[in-house]
Amino acid sequence: MAFLNRVVSKVSIGSVCKLVFPSSSAALTSGLCKINQLKDNERLRFSSTAAKHKTERVKVHFIDRDGNKLTANAKIGDNLLDVIIENDIDIDGFGACEGTLACSTCHLIFKQADYDKLPDTPTDEELDMLDLAYGLEDTSRLGCQVIVTKDMKDLEVSVPAAVADARGPV
Amino acid sequence: MLIKNTQNLTRRLIRNLNRYRRLYCGNSGDFVPHVAVIGSGPAGFYTTQQLLKAHPKLKVDIYEKLPIPFGLVRYGVAPDHPEVKNVINTFTQTAQNERCNFIGNVSIGTDITIKHLQKAYNAIVLSYGADADRKLDIPGENLPNVISARALVGWYNGLPQDRNLEVDLSCDTAVVLGHGNVALDVARILLTPTSTLSKTDISNHALEALSKSNIKKVYVVGRRGPLQVSFTIKELREMINLEDCRTIIEKEDVSFIGSLTEELPRPRKRLTDLLYKTGCNPTDNNLIHWSKAIREWQLKFLLSPTKIVSNNDNRIDSVECVKNRLEGDDILNQKAVSTDETVQIKCGLVLRSIGYKSIPIDDAIPFDQKRGVIPNENGRVTGVTGMYCSGWVGSGPVGVILSTMSDGFNTGKLIVSDMNSGLIPNIQKSGKDGILPILREKGVNVVDFKSWEKINKVEVGKGEEMGKPREKLTDIQQMLDATQEKS
């Protein structure tokens, strides 16, 4: 079962969503939540057994809203939202919907060169959520949809400032 | 031996003395500011989260009218959007902070007044949202089955005040007036197969009524054009992909926007593109999906309702609308101006979804009746020191949860900065200890967060029996009874 959990969590939420959202059925979305629960269990399990597994990691850096550089030890295969949670990086309100593509609070801005190197292009569903984000750029992504790869060593991404007066419909 | 005992005794004495000093001899270093937050929806919880973070000693008491927390996350978010409700996990963490108290089942303005709260707290945050809905003010609006979308949302989400709403779903056509996300939410719930809804936390009374529904067609009617819609692209895409349901967007309504989209900001461009493609150039997948549909929805533009027409037995026959044209240079902010032409849309159910407004709850709070908001400057309530607002009650009912979050964070930061600058005097206040005795005397049955957790357990248990995540209790007394259960 633990192995199964691992398989499920390895199917990134992003790829699950690609399957789930076009048909947009609640049955499937509740399935998505279950996957997310498994993911949480997985997170817990791994933190206690991380030493044994010797997962490969790379350093990635987050520039927070005050311009501070926060460095995380990112596990390859995790998404950037997981990285922020696992490394206890304190960014207010980050990942409110817990990686289910239902908000845009894990919005990150990449440098153009890094953005171009990302293996996946954003899905329509990710772009739909990004459209509600503050400070949207052409190189914006949702952290929950970007999977850490070996090539991301010393990647630097920015957390955009939240702007209160930009609220309202697009 | 004796020396050791004396040492221990002395140590204990010093420890106790320190404790008493902390408790009773407040000097500035021991100052504990108390903040009352009114309303436990996203605005209240995000403000609280920031307040607790920005000040190491500050305590927050969150007052809530209902015995249960989370406001529109529980009663506004559609049951088929469970992902959005994940924010409850963060709110629960905040509520479980030892410097935070949830005080439910208390109505501000009636059970306790703002004056009482001002005596007991250094700052008050009004975050009670926008409860009332805007009216059309047209003839026929009071007919049976002309219903506010807000009430319908409350009905299917199990809000106590709306659980007995009379909704007649025996007709085949409904008209939703409004082009916002709430309009699309209610249209979607009316058109989603109940086999799908039954796996959500939709309230059982609504599920039963919807399973007998005859509604096959929903018109979603707006007074302006495709460039001015207020709904967001996620909700539109969901409608286009809704199972067993066809989307109708008339070509002539959207053909002109195809050439305009390049100029638009990216979010509006993508939304406009999707409207254009769906109307003029649907994908093969769309066409296959729609060809199997047994229900449909249609977006109608440039129509303002002028009358809801009834037949002889007082049932809705149709909505009469006047056609509009748009005026103004800024294409995204054009105004609707009525023409002489009218159209009739036959239907048996009308849902009004033209916006929410807040209501005044206490004379001590300034209120802008016209706009339906509390007047404020960036969150500071105009003219009242120590009073703040957060979320829809101050901004008006617009924006997704992200905007409320950022508003809440800003208000929280502002309050702590006003405390540090001395704008709010550093006087030691009592917090809830000055309020709870008054409530007790009045016989108000206060519900704390632990009691909510008991209600939560009962609801999840009921849901489990029915094969759904939760079956909400819809009666205040039932909720209070559940708090008495042994945990």
XYZ file of C-alpha atoms in Angstrom:
657
model
C 0.000 0.000 0.000
C 2.848 2.330 0.864
C 4.247 1.640 -2.549
C 0.883 2.406 -4.116
C 0.741 5.686 -2.228
C 4.077 6.530 -3.627
C 2.946 5.799 -7.142
C -0.114 7.956 -6.675
C 1.856 10.830 -5.276
C 4.364 10.543 -8.063
C 1.619 11.117 -10.598
C 1.897 14.834 -10.182
C -1.240 16.730 -9.337
C -0.662 18.552 -12.589
C -0.996 15.479 -14.723
C -3.997 14.314 -12.720
C -5.645 17.639 -13.318
C -5.025 17.438 -17.014
C -7.108 14.302 -16.970
C -9.672 15.526 -14.518
C -10.604 19.005 -15.480
C -11.796 18.698 -19.070
C -14.569 16.376 -17.963
C -15.058 18.551 -14.886
C -17.041 16.085 -12.884
C -17.324 16.362 -9.155
C -16.841 12.622 -8.803
C -13.424 12.983 -10.291
C -12.577 16.096 -8.342
C -13.435 14.373 -5.101
C -11.078 11.657 -6.307
C -8.502 14.366 -6.682
C -8.978 15.304 -3.044
C -8.363 11.728 -2.030
C -5.147 11.769 -3.985
C -4.248 14.898 -2.144
C -4.882 13.223 1.183
C -2.602 10.411 0.151
C -0.073 13.021 -0.751
C -0.256 14.464 2.751
C 0.278 11.055 4.301
C 3.137 10.567 1.956
C 4.660 13.826 3.002
C 4.557 12.777 6.638
C 5.893 9.333 5.951
C 8.772 10.616 3.957
C 9.912 13.216 6.392
C 10.595 10.443 8.884
C 12.294 8.086 6.471
C 14.032 10.546 4.223
C 17.499 9.493 5.338
C 16.985 5.904 4.241
C 15.762 6.811 0.782
C 18.562 9.162 -0.162
C 16.378 11.095 -2.574
C 18.205 13.408 -4.870
C 17.838 17.046 -4.070
C 18.765 20.375 -5.612
C 18.969 23.842 -4.110
C 16.296 26.253 -5.305
C 15.869 29.835 -4.173
C 12.693 31.812 -3.585
C 12.794 35.603 -3.548
C 10.009 36.562 -1.131
C 7.793 39.643 -1.236
C 10.336 41.661 0.761
C 13.164 40.715 -1.584
C 14.749 38.163 0.791
C 16.347 35.126 -0.775
C 15.092 31.931 0.867
C 16.889 28.756 -0.079
C 15.261 25.344 -0.071
C 16.573 21.852 -0.456
C 14.157 20.609 -3.096
C 13.471 16.959 -3.670
C 13.532 16.053 -7.343
C 10.043 15.016 -8.402
C 8.262 17.237 -5.876
C 6.397 20.283 -7.062
C 7.479 23.735 -5.918
C 4.527 24.059 -3.531
C 5.633 20.846 -1.811
C 9.144 22.257 -1.613
C 7.938 25.387 0.148
C 5.889 23.377 2.636
C 8.553 20.761 3.270
C 11.216 23.409 3.842
C 8.945 25.503 6.097
C 9.383 28.542 3.925
C 7.129 31.215 5.343
C 5.139 32.957 2.629
C 1.757 34.281 3.745
C -1.188 32.503 2.183
C 0.923 30.369 -0.134
C -0.866 27.264 -1.456
C -4.312 27.998 0.007
C -6.103 25.261 -1.974
C -3.277 22.805 -1.229
C -2.255 22.143 -4.786
C -5.636 21.330 -6.300
C -5.655 24.025 -9.001
C -8.430 25.950 -7.307
C -6.587 29.164 -6.456
C -3.556 31.135 -7.579
C -1.825 31.692 -4.255
C 1.248 29.620 -5.188
C 1.988 31.982 -8.072
C 5.712 32.211 -8.881
C 7.538 34.250 -11.493
C 10.414 32.652 -13.384
C 13.271 34.244 -15.272
C 12.636 33.968 -18.992
C 15.526 31.532 -19.600
C 14.378 29.272 -16.750
C 10.770 29.460 -17.891
C 11.741 28.401 -21.399
C 13.571 25.377 -20.003
C 10.575 24.039 -18.054
C 9.603 20.670 -19.497
C 5.817 21.274 -19.426
C 3.861 24.187 -20.740
C 0.984 25.258 -18.503
C -2.410 23.637 -19.118
C -5.516 25.708 -19.824
C -6.662 24.999 -16.279
C -3.420 26.351 -14.808
C -3.615 29.443 -17.023
C -7.245 29.938 -15.959
C -6.103 30.180 -12.353
C -3.059 32.312 -13.157
C -5.404 34.785 -14.816
C -6.740 35.601 -11.339
C -3.286 36.169 -9.848
C -1.842 39.535 -8.933
C 1.189 40.685 -10.863
C 0.750 38.193 -13.714
C 3.765 37.974 -16.048
C 4.426 36.012 -19.225
C 6.753 33.824 -17.168
C 4.282 33.175 -14.326
C 3.525 29.622 -13.196
C 1.690 28.025 -10.309
C 4.199 26.408 -7.976
C 1.963 23.368 -7.513
C 2.252 22.582 -11.227
C 6.025 22.826 -11.612
C 7.948 19.649 -10.872
C 11.530 19.927 -9.631
C 14.095 18.393 -11.992
C 17.853 17.949 -11.821
C 18.311 20.891 -14.178
C 16.795 23.245 -11.634
C 19.950 23.453 -9.539
C 20.127 26.997 -8.116
C 16.914 28.015 -9.821
C 15.719 31.409 -8.595
C 12.005 32.256 -8.666
C 10.144 35.250 -7.257
C 6.995 35.409 -5.175
C 5.018 38.334 -6.594
C 3.800 41.023 -4.249
C 0.139 40.788 -3.310
C -1.632 43.968 -4.318
C -4.875 44.579 -2.512
C -6.313 47.249 -4.767
C -6.108 45.126 -7.911
C -9.086 43.106 -6.796
C -12.227 42.581 -8.724
C -13.142 40.761 -11.867
C -10.555 40.694 -14.625
C 17.623 17.795 53.205
C 16.131 20.860 54.837
C 18.301 23.135 52.708
C 17.219 21.358 49.541
C 13.544 21.704 50.482
C 13.980 25.376 51.212
C 15.667 25.875 47.861
C 12.812 24.143 46.105
C 10.282 26.151 48.005
C 12.027 29.408 47.186
C 12.213 28.474 43.523
C 8.519 27.653 43.457
C 7.703 30.891 45.250
C 9.664 32.962 42.738
C 7.985 31.153 39.861
C 4.539 31.840 41.304
C 5.399 35.447 42.015
C 6.466 35.886 38.418
C 3.234 34.343 37.272
C 1.176 36.704 39.405
C 3.222 39.644 38.209
C 2.541 38.673 34.622
C -1.136 38.240 35.302
C -1.921 41.246 37.427
C 0.791 43.874 37.213
C 0.620 44.811 33.579
C 3.552 46.993 32.645
C 4.144 47.915 29.016
C 6.263 44.831 28.360
C 3.389 42.623 29.425
C 0.758 44.452 27.413
C -1.548 42.034 25.634
C -3.679 43.710 22.975
C -7.129 42.185 22.437
C -8.836 42.254 19.051
C -12.427 41.258 18.307
C -13.087 39.954 14.806
C -16.725 39.967 13.723
C -17.458 37.201 11.250
C -15.587 33.931 10.724
C -15.436 33.718 6.943
C -12.248 34.071 4.893
C -11.901 37.798 5.671
C -12.096 37.176 9.423
C -9.739 34.225 9.408
C -7.117 35.745 7.110
C -7.107 38.943 9.188
C -6.740 36.853 12.357
C -3.909 34.820 10.838
C -1.965 38.010 10.131
C -2.753 39.608 13.517
C -1.410 36.578 15.387
C 1.674 36.515 13.205
C 2.448 40.225 13.365
C 2.264 40.541 17.175
C 3.660 37.940 19.578
C 1.182 38.533 22.402
C -1.945 39.811 20.728
C -5.110 37.778 21.281
C -8.020 37.495 18.889
C -11.600 36.535 19.650
C -13.603 35.693 16.535
C -17.338 36.290 16.952
C -19.749 34.470 14.652
C -23.524 34.691 14.322
C -23.898 30.965 13.586
C -22.677 28.162 15.851
C -20.266 27.135 13.093
C -17.293 28.913 11.487
C -16.016 29.544 7.930
C -18.780 31.703 6.415
C -18.940 31.596 2.640
C -16.344 28.834 2.379
C -19.001 26.588 3.872
C -22.138 28.342 2.627
C -21.034 30.080 -0.580
C -18.519 27.834 -2.337
C -20.379 25.406 -4.594
C -20.563 21.803 -3.349
C -18.878 20.577 -6.538
C -15.836 22.769 -5.806
C -14.438 20.901 -2.785
C -10.857 21.950 -3.580
C -11.626 25.567 -2.712
C -12.714 24.426 0.740
C -9.192 23.234 1.517
C -8.609 26.711 2.958
C -10.558 25.439 5.984
C -7.456 23.480 7.027
C -5.480 26.691 7.436
C -8.394 28.401 9.191
C -8.611 25.486 11.608
C -4.915 25.859 12.429
C -5.500 29.542 13.117
C -8.511 28.797 15.325
C -6.482 26.262 17.290
C -3.785 28.830 18.071
C -3.841 29.342 21.856
C -4.132 33.111 21.322
C -7.289 32.701 19.247
C -10.834 32.007 20.417
C -13.890 31.215 18.346
C -17.070 32.539 19.938
C -19.978 31.242 17.881
C -23.746 31.665 18.089
C -23.421 35.342 19.045
C -25.157 38.106 17.086
C -23.387 41.434 17.279
C -25.874 44.268 17.605
C -28.431 42.141 19.434
C -26.726 39.673 21.817
C -23.901 42.107 22.443
C -23.318 45.613 21.147
C -20.313 47.233 19.534
C -20.161 49.550 22.586
C -19.591 46.507 24.796
C -16.883 45.280 22.466
C -15.193 48.680 22.360
C -14.836 48.551 26.146
C -13.294 45.081 26.067
C -11.058 45.298 22.989
C -8.283 47.501 21.667
C -9.463 46.982 18.111
C -12.539 45.642 16.347
C -12.449 44.125 12.883
C -15.704 44.015 10.954
C -15.522 41.114 8.531
C -19.110 39.981 8.368
C -19.366 39.993 4.592
C -22.265 40.827 2.335
C -25.395 38.953 3.361
C -28.141 40.747 1.483
C -28.730 40.657 -2.241
C -29.509 43.441 -4.637
C -32.999 43.605 -6.040
C -34.181 44.229 -9.575
C -37.011 46.560 -8.552
C -39.226 45.479 -11.442
C -42.869 44.333 -11.519
C -43.322 40.641 -10.824
C -40.206 40.379 -8.696
C -42.249 39.115 -5.749
C -43.903 36.272 -7.639
C -43.370 32.769 -6.306
C -40.284 31.145 -7.878
C -38.511 34.461 -8.425
C -35.632 33.684 -6.122
C -32.387 35.340 -5.194
C -29.416 33.279 -6.334
C -27.902 33.955 -2.916
C -30.849 32.177 -1.279
C -30.618 29.275 -3.720
C -26.913 28.920 -2.907
C -27.806 28.969 0.801
C -30.485 26.370 0.140
C -28.266 23.833 -1.605
C -25.430 24.520 0.844
C -27.620 23.952 3.920
C -27.630 27.494 5.329
C -30.177 27.416 8.199
C -32.028 30.556 7.067
C -32.544 29.159 3.544
C -33.114 25.465 4.123
C -36.896 25.818 3.778
C -36.729 27.925 0.622
C -39.562 27.070 -1.725
C -38.084 26.191 -5.103
C -40.363 24.787 -7.783
C -38.270 22.828 -10.276
C -41.215 21.334 -12.169
C -40.773 23.715 -15.117
C -38.363 23.012 -17.971
C -36.667 26.405 -18.288
C -34.940 28.716 -15.820
C -33.573 32.216 -16.324
C -30.568 33.393 -14.308
C -30.182 37.150 -14.324
C -26.551 38.184 -14.012
C -23.175 37.401 -15.545
C -21.040 36.719 -12.482
C -19.647 33.544 -10.974
C -22.677 33.096 -8.711
C -24.891 33.097 -11.811
C -22.779 30.343 -13.367
C -22.684 28.447 -10.054
C -26.467 28.256 -9.779
C -26.843 27.439 -13.485
C -24.301 24.648 -13.123
C -25.947 23.156 -10.039
C -29.334 23.189 -11.816
C -27.822 21.358 -14.809
C -25.415 18.911 -13.183
C -26.611 15.286 -13.021
C -27.676 14.484 -9.459
C -25.625 11.288 -9.628
C -22.612 13.602 -9.596
C -23.960 16.021 -7.011
C -24.814 13.169 -4.650
C -21.095 12.624 -4.032
C -20.592 16.215 -2.858
C -21.581 17.858 0.428
C -24.718 19.347 -1.164
C -27.550 19.314 1.387
C -29.830 16.343 1.107
C -33.070 18.356 0.881
C -31.656 20.126 -2.191
C -30.391 16.918 -3.738
C -33.832 15.355 -3.387
C -35.510 18.345 -5.001
C -32.938 18.460 -7.803
C -33.353 14.749 -8.519
C -36.998 15.461 -9.377
C -36.155 18.602 -11.358
C -37.529 18.974 -14.884
C -35.170 21.783 -15.813
C -33.616 21.157 -19.208
C -32.588 24.658 -20.193
C -31.038 27.583 -18.345
C -30.617 31.046 -19.845
C -27.884 33.158 -18.273
C -28.806 36.728 -19.077
C -26.656 39.857 -18.740
C -27.314 43.492 -19.454
C -23.978 44.061 -21.177
C -21.901 42.277 -23.821
C -19.319 39.500 -23.971
C -16.452 41.892 -23.192
C -17.993 42.946 -19.881
C -18.901 39.615 -18.276
C -17.871 39.306 -14.620
C -17.585 35.529 -14.385
C -14.115 34.040 -14.548
C -12.732 31.698 -17.169
C -12.555 28.637 -14.927
C -16.294 28.777 -14.305
C -17.039 29.346 -18.001
C -14.854 26.418 -19.047
C -16.625 24.235 -16.505
C -19.973 25.125 -18.059
C -18.705 24.396 -21.565
C -17.486 20.969 -20.423
C -20.445 20.176 -18.146
C -21.550 16.569 -18.549
C -24.677 15.916 -20.606
C -25.028 19.644 -21.252
C -24.751 21.748 -24.406
C -23.477 25.333 -24.458
C -25.190 27.826 -26.709
C -23.484 31.107 -27.468
C -24.994 32.745 -30.546
C -22.487 33.514 -33.286
C -23.828 36.995 -33.888
C -23.400 37.848 -30.207
C -19.676 37.176 -30.167
C -18.370 37.295 -33.758
C -17.220 40.932 -33.394
C -14.926 40.191 -30.450
C -12.630 37.887 -32.447
C -10.701 40.809 -33.882
C -10.502 42.743 -30.598
C -8.809 40.271 -28.331
C -5.174 41.044 -29.239
C -5.406 44.398 -27.483
C -6.762 43.054 -24.219
C -4.852 42.200 -21.036
C -4.095 38.473 -20.894
C -6.856 37.361 -18.477
C -9.576 39.232 -20.371
C -8.083 38.103 -23.671
C -8.234 34.421 -22.756
C -11.780 34.738 -21.422
C -12.901 36.602 -24.533
C -11.161 34.087 -26.807
C -13.008 31.250 -25.106
C -16.364 33.001 -25.562
C -15.535 33.688 -29.204
C -14.353 30.169 -30.004
C -17.277 28.550 -28.250
C -19.731 30.682 -30.215
C -18.020 30.815 -33.604
C -15.530 28.023 -33.813
C -16.153 25.196 -31.331
C -13.656 22.329 -31.227
C -14.533 18.833 -32.440
C -14.490 17.723 -28.825
C -17.041 20.399 -27.979
C -19.277 19.294 -30.848
C -19.116 15.611 -29.946
C -19.756 16.416 -26.286
C -22.697 18.655 -27.072
C -24.242 16.241 -29.567
C -24.922 13.805 -26.716
C -26.341 16.451 -24.402
C -29.744 16.149 -22.797
C -29.690 19.602 -21.185
C -28.445 22.990 -22.340
C -27.567 26.472 -21.219
C -27.442 29.644 -23.243
C -25.599 32.890 -22.647
C -27.703 35.923 -23.543
C -26.219 39.400 -23.798
C -27.467 43.010 -23.850
C -30.773 42.360 -22.085
C -32.179 44.100 -19.007
C -35.246 42.563 -17.357
C -38.165 44.968 -17.143
C -40.956 42.724 -15.922
C -41.590 39.207 -14.778
C -44.827 38.177 -16.428
C -47.209 35.765 -14.700
C -50.064 33.737 -16.084
C -53.473 33.502 -14.464
C -52.569 31.163 -11.619
C -49.749 33.428 -10.408
C -47.030 31.274 -11.948
C -44.134 32.719 -13.915
C -44.767 32.775 -17.645
C -41.755 34.707 -18.916
C -39.217 37.413 -18.305
C -39.673 40.523 -20.381
C -36.423 42.229 -21.274
C -35.451 45.373 -23.078
C -32.570 45.144 -25.525
C -29.526 47.265 -24.734
C -26.769 48.805 -26.753
C -23.380 49.744 -25.364
C -21.971 53.237 -25.054
C -18.522 54.478 -24.131
C -14.976 54.545 -25.503
C -13.370 52.075 -23.112
C -14.605 48.771 -24.548
C -14.247 46.920 -21.246
C -16.241 49.493 -19.296
C -19.005 50.411 -21.691
C -22.406 51.205 -20.245
C -25.667 49.536 -21.231
C -28.285 51.891 -22.644
C -31.764 50.559 -23.335
C -33.389 50.617 -26.765
C -37.096 50.367 -27.675
C -36.917 46.700 -28.592
C -38.134 44.087 -26.144
C -37.890 40.302 -25.981
C -39.706 37.706 -23.912
C -37.997 34.643 -22.517
C -40.409 31.874 -21.521
C -39.495 30.243 -18.232
C -40.856 28.950 -14.936
C -38.039 29.893 -12.571
C -36.129 33.166 -12.267
C -32.919 33.510 -10.280
C -31.678 36.985 -9.527
C -27.903 37.176 -9.333
C -27.029 40.814 -9.719
C -24.817 41.247 -6.663
C -24.691 41.247 -2.900
C -24.552 44.052 -0.420
C -23.773 44.293 3.261
C -26.204 45.267 5.964
C -25.690 47.527 8.975
C -25.621 45.494 12.213
C -25.081 48.107 14.923
C -25.650 51.847 15.191
C -22.092 52.400 16.364
C -20.767 51.374 12.942
C -20.898 53.955 10.152
C -22.625 52.583 7.067
C -22.941 53.670 3.449
C -26.510 52.651 2.594
C -26.176 53.479 -1.062
C -23.147 51.329 -1.747
C -24.018 48.755 0.898
C -20.547 48.893 2.493
C -18.846 50.258 5.617
C -17.011 53.462 4.628
C -13.280 53.046 5.180
C -9.838 54.163 4.140
C -7.714 51.102 3.323
C -9.446 49.180 6.090
C -9.650 51.895 8.776
C -13.347 52.582 9.332
C -13.946 56.251 8.648
C -14.143 58.334 11.810
C -13.826 55.564 14.415
C -10.433 54.926 16.031
C -9.746 51.250 16.649
C -12.395 50.032 14.193
C -11.397 48.267 10.986
C -13.055 46.341 8.211
C -11.861 43.511 6.038
C -13.249 41.702 3.015
C -16.560 42.288 1.273
C -18.115 44.389 4.051
C -15.622 47.136 3.185
C -14.790 46.494 -0.451
C -18.118 45.371 -1.856
C -18.796 41.810 -2.968
C -16.226 41.329 -5.698
C -13.188 39.178 -6.237
C -12.178 35.614 -5.538
C -10.813 34.311 -2.249
C -7.346 35.609 -3.140
C -8.501 39.226 -2.980
C -10.142 38.643 0.393
C -6.953 36.972 1.592
C -4.761 39.857 0.610
C -7.260 42.336 2.075
C -7.275 40.373 5.341
C -3.486 40.262 5.526
C -3.272 44.002 4.884
C -5.866 44.819 7.547
C -4.057 42.603 10.050
C -0.739 44.317 9.369
C -2.347 47.753 9.522
C -3.856 47.108 12.969
C -0.556 45.987 14.460
C 1.219 48.941 12.895
C -1.432 51.293 14.355
C -0.828 49.689 17.763
C 2.913 50.127 17.471
C 2.590 53.745 16.352
C 0.272 54.580 19.236
C -2.714 55.390 17.037
C -4.527 52.760 19.076
C -3.763 53.486 22.761
C -1.949 50.686 24.617
C -4.505 50.275 27.394
C -4.795 46.811 28.884
C -8.292 45.526 28.041
C -10.111 42.394 29.130
C -10.931 40.744 25.816
C -13.554 38.001 25.990
C -13.434 37.930 29.814
C -15.390 41.178 29.746
C -17.934 39.850 27.262
C -18.664 36.217 28.082
C -20.297 37.026 31.475
C -22.715 39.396 29.724
C -23.597 36.721 27.183
C -24.029 34.141 29.926
C -26.370 36.445 31.803
C -28.412 36.914 28.647
C -28.688 33.157 28.242
C -26.732 33.083 24.990
C -25.450 29.582 24.305
C -21.895 30.315 23.205
C -20.202 27.748 20.948
C -16.407 27.493 21.063
C -14.118 25.841 18.514
C -14.019 22.527 20.385
C -17.813 22.459 20.223
C -17.675 23.155 16.477
C -15.358 20.171 16.150
C -18.107 18.056 17.724
C -20.619 19.400 15.194
C -18.091 18.702 12.463
C -17.753 15.104 13.612
C -21.508 14.590 13.584
C -21.764 16.049 10.063
C -18.932 13.963 8.671
C -20.460 10.871 10.286
C -23.843 11.575 8.723
C -22.108 12.118 5.389
C -20.295 8.803 5.645
C -23.603 6.980 6.025
C -24.809 8.663 2.836
C -21.633 8.175 0.796
C -20.678 11.844 0.761
C -17.995 13.928 2.476
C -20.457 15.608 4.837
C -24.148 16.128 5.490
C -24.512 19.536 7.090
C -26.806 20.135 10.026
C -29.224 22.783 8.837
C -30.940 23.637 12.078
C -29.363 25.803 14.779
C -30.881 23.700 17.554
C -29.519 20.506 15.960
C -26.088 22.134 15.890
C -26.341 23.123 19.554
C -27.504 19.606 20.451
C -24.495 18.173 18.638
C -22.174 20.253 20.832
C -23.548 18.390 23.849
C -22.476 14.994 22.499
C -19.677 13.238 24.315
C -16.485 13.333 22.305
